[in-house]
Short mmCIF file of C-alpha atoms in Angstrom, two decimals:
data_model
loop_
_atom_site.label_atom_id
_atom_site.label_comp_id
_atom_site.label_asym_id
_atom_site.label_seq_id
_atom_site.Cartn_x
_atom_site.Cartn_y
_atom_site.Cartn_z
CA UNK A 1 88.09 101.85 116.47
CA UNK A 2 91.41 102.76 114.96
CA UNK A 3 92.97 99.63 115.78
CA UNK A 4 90.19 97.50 114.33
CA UNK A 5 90.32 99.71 111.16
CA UNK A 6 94.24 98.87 111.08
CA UNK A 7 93.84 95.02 111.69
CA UNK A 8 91.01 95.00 108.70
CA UNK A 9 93.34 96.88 106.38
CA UNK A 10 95.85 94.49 107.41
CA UNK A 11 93.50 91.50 106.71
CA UNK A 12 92.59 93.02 103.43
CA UNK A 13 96.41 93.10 102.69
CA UNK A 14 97.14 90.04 103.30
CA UNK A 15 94.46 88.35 101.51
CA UNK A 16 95.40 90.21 98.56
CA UNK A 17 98.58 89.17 98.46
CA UNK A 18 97.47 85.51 99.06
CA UNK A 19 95.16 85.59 95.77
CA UNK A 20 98.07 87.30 93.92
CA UNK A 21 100.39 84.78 94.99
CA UNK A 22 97.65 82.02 93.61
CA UNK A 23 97.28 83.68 90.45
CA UNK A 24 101.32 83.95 89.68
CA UNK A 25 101.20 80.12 90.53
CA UNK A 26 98.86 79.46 88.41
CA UNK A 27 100.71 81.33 85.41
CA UNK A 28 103.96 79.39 86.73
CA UNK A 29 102.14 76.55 85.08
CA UNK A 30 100.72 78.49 82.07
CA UNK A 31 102.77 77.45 78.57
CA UNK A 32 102.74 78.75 75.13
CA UNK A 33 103.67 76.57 72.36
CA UNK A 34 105.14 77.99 69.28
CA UNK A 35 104.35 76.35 65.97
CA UNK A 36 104.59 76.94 62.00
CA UNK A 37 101.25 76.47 60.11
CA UNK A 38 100.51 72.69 59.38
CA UNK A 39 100.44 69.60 61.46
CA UNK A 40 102.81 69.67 64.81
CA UNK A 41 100.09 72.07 66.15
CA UNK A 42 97.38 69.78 66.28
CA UNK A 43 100.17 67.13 67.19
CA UNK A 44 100.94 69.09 70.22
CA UNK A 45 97.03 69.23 70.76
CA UNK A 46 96.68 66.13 70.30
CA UNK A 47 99.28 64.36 71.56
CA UNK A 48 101.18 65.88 73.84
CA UNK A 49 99.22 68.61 75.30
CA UNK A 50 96.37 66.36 77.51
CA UNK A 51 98.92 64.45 79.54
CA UNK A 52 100.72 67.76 80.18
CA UNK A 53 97.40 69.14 81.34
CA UNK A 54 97.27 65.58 83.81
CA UNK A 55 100.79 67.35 85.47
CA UNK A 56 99.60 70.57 85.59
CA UNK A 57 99.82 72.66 83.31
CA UNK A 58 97.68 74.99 81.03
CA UNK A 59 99.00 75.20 77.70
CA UNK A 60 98.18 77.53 74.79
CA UNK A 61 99.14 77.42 71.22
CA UNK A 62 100.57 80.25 69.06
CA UNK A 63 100.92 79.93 65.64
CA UNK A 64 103.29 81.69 63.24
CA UNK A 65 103.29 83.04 59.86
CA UNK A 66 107.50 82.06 59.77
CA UNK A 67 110.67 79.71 60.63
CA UNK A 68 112.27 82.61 62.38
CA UNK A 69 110.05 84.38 64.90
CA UNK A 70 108.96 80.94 66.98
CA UNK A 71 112.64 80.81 68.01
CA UNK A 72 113.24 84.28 68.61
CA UNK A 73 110.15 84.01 70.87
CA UNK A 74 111.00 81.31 72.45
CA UNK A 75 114.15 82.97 73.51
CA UNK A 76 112.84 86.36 74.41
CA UNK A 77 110.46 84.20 76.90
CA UNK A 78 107.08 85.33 74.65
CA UNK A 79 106.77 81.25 74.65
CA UNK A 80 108.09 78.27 76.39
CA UNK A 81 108.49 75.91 73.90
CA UNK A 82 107.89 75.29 70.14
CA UNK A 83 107.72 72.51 67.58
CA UNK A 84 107.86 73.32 64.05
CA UNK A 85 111.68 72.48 62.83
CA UNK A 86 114.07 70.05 62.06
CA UNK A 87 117.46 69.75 64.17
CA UNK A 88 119.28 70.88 61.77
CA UNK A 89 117.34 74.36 61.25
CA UNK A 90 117.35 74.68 64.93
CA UNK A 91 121.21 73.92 65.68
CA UNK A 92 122.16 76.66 62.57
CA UNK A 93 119.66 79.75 63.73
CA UNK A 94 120.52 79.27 67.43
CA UNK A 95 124.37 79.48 66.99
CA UNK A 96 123.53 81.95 64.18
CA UNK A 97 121.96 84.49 66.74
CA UNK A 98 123.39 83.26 69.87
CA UNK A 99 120.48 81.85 71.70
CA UNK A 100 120.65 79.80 74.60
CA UNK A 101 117.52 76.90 73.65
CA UNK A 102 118.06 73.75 72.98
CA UNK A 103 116.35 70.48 71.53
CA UNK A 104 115.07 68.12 73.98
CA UNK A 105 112.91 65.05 72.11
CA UNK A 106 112.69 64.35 68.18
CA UNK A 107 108.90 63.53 67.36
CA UNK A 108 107.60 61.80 64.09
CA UNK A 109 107.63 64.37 61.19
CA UNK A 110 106.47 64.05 57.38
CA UNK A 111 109.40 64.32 54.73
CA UNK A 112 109.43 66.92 52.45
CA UNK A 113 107.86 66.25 48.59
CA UNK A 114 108.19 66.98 45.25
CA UNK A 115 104.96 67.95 43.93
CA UNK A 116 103.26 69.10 40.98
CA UNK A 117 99.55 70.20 39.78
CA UNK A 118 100.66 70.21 36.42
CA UNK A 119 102.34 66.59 35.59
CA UNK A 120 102.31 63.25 36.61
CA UNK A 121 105.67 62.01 35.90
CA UNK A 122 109.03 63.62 35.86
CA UNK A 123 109.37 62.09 32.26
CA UNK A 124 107.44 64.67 31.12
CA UNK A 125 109.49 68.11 32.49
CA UNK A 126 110.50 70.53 29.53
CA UNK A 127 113.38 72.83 29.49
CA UNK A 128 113.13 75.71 31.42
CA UNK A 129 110.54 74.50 33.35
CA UNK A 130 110.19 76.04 37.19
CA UNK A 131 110.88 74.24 40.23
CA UNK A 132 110.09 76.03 43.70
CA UNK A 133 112.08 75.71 46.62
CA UNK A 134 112.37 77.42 50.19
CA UNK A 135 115.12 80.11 49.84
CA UNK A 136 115.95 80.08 53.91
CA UNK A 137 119.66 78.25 54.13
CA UNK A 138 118.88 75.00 55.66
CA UNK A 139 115.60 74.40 54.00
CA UNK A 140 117.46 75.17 50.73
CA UNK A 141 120.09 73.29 50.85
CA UNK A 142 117.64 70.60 51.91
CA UNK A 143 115.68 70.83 48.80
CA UNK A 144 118.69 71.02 46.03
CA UNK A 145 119.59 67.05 48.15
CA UNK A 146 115.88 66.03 47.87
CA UNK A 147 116.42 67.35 43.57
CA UNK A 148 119.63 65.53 43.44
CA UNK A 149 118.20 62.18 44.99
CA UNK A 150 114.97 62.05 42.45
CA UNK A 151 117.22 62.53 39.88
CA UNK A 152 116.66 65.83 38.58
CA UNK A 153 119.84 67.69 38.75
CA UNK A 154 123.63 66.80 40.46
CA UNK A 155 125.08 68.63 42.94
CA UNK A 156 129.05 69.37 43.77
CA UNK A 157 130.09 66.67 45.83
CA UNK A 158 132.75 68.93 47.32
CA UNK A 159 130.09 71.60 48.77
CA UNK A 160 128.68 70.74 52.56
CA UNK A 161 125.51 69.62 51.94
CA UNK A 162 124.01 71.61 54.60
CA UNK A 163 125.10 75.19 52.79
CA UNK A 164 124.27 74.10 49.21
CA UNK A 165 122.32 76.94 46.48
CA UNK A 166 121.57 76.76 43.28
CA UNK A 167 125.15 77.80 42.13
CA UNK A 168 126.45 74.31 43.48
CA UNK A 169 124.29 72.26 40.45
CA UNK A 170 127.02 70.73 38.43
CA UNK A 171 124.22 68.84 36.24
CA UNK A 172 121.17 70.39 35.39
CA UNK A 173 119.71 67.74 32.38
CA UNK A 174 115.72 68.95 32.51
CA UNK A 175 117.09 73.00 32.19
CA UNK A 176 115.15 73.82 35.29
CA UNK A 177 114.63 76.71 36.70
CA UNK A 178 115.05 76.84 40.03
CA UNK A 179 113.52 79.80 42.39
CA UNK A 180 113.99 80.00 45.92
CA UNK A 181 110.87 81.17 47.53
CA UNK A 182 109.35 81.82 51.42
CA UNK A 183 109.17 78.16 52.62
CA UNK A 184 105.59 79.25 53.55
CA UNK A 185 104.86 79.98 49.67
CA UNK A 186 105.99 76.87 48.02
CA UNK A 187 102.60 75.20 48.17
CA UNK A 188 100.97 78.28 46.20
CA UNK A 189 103.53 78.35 44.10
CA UNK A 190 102.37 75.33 42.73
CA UNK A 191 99.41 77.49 41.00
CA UNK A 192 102.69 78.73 38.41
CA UNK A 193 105.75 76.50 38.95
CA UNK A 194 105.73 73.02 37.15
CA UNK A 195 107.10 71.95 40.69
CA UNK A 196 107.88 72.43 43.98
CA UNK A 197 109.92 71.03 46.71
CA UNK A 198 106.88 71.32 50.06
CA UNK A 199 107.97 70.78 53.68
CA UNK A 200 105.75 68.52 55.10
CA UNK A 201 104.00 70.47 57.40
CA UNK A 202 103.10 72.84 54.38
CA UNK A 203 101.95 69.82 52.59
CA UNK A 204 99.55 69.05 54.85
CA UNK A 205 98.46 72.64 55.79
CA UNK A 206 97.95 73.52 52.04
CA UNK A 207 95.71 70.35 51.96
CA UNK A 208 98.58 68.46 49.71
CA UNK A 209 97.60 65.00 49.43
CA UNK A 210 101.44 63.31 50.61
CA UNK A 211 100.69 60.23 48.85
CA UNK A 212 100.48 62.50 45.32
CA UNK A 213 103.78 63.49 45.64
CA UNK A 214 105.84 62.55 42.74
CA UNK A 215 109.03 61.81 45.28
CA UNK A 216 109.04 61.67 49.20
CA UNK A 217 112.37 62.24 51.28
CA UNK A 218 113.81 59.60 53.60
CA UNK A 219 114.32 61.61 56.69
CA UNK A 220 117.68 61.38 58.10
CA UNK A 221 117.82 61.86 62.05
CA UNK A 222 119.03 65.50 61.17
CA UNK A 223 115.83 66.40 59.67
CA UNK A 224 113.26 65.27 61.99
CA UNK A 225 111.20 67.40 63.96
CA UNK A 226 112.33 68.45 67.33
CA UNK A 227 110.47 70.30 70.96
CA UNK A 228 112.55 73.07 71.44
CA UNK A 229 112.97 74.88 74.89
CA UNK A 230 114.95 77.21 76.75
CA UNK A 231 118.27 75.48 78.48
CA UNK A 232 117.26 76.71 81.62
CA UNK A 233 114.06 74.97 81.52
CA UNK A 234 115.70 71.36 80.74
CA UNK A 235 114.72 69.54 84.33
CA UNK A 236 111.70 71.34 84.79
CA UNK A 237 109.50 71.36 81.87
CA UNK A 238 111.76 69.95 79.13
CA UNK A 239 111.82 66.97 81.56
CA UNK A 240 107.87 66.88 81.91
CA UNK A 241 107.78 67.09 78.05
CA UNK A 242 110.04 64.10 77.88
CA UNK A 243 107.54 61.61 80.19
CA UNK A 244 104.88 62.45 78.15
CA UNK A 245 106.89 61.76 74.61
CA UNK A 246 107.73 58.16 76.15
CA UNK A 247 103.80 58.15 77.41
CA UNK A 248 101.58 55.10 75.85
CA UNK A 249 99.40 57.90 75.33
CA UNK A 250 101.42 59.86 73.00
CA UNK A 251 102.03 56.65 70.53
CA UNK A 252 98.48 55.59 70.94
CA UNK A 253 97.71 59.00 69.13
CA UNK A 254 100.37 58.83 66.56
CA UNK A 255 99.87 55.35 65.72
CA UNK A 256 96.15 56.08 65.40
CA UNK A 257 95.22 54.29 61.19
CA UNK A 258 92.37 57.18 61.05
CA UNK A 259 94.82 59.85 61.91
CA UNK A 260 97.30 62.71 60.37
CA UNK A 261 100.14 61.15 62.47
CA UNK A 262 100.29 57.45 61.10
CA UNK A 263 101.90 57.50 58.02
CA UNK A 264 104.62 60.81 59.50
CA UNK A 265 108.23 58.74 59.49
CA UNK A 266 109.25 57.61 62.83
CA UNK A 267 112.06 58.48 65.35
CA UNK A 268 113.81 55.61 65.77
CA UNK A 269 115.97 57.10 68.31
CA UNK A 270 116.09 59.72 70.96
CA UNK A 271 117.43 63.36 72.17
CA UNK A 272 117.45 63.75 75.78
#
């Protein structure tokens, strides 16, 4: 009797351990994907996240209020990827706090815009008016460039454009008042400021119509949108990531005339 009570404990051991064992393989292939309110969530959704479902995987979508938690998360293992920045952004914070992710595929991204709910034409700006822009460095710096090219102000050639502030406006004709703000604030901001310079994914989560804008950035490879990962997760599911960005499937969503994704500009290039 004691031996068959043994070999059932035994039994009831090991088939415990085999249902553990499925369940941590089934979280092996559990993701969380990072993103910033706006459009690269649903893109993910959308585009990305079926045919990674086709190899395997589960995959779950976190949103976040900021630019600077998804990465911290995504280094700290609370995620496994994210998309909500530009290359630029990315390459700064991670040598900034030493983090060991890394870009792995640029997807199609909508340019930042000038907007206004107050005029129509920058002919019509008064002095002192103010202008809105995001106040974290890269974003900023961003902004005063997309200012300079509309025309609106002239910046010191001699500055790096990627560390430019308000202090670096050599020409300021309109007298305009420029506030950096929380990057997630600049579309409400448009409720008091005359304008505001709106990332794109804020555009379109605020419900901005892009085609209103009064000037629209040309995106420079720099400032496209990029899938961040971990390094150590480059040939596994950064390289799973990369079938499905080459997929038919993915550019038969983005290129999709009743979709979000059409009219975002185009990679016309790679980074893997």
């Amino acid at each position: 009797m004691f031996k068959k009570i043994i070999a059932l404990s035994v039994a009831i051991v090991a088939a415990f351990t085999l249902l553990t064992g499925c369940d941590n393989a089934k979280k092996d292939n559990q993701i969380i994907v990072g993103v910033a309110a706006g459009p690269y969530g649903d893109m993910f959704k959308q585009a990305i996240a079926p045919e990674l479902t086709k190899k395997g995987y589960s995959v779950e979508i976190r949103e976040f209020s900021d630019y600077v938690q998804p990465n911290l998360a995504l280094a700290n293992k609370e995620i496994d990827a994210n998309l909500f920045q530009h290359l630029t952004y990315l390459n700064n914070f991670k040598q900034a706090r030493n983090l060991d992710i890394t870009a792995i595929g640029f997807v199609p991204t909508a340019g930042a815009g000038i907007y206004s709910n107050k005029i129509t034409d920058f002919s019509q700006l008064k002095s002192g008016d103010q202008v809105t822009i995001a106040n974290d460095v890269t974003n900023e710096a961003r902004a005063l460039r997309i200012l300079q090219a509309a025309g609106l102000i002239k910046l010191d050639p001699n500055i790096d454009k990627n560390s430019l502030t308000p202090n670096n406006i050599v020409e300021n004709p309109y007298n305009l008042n420029i506030v950096p703000i929380e990057a997630p604030q600049t579309p409400r901001s448009l409720d008091s400021a005359v304008l505001s310079v709106v990332n794109g994914n804020y555009a379109i989560g605020a419900g901005l119509d892009l085609s209103k804008a009064l000037y629209t950035e040309i995106l420079d490879k720099d400032h496209k949108n990029v899938i961040a990962i971990r390094s150590e997760s480059k040939d596994t599911l950064g390289k799973d990531i990369i079938d499905v960005l080459k997929s038919p499937e993915f550019s038969q969503v983005i290129e999709d005339k009743n979709g979000i994704f059409y009219t975002f500009q185009k990679p016309d290039y790679q980074l893997f």
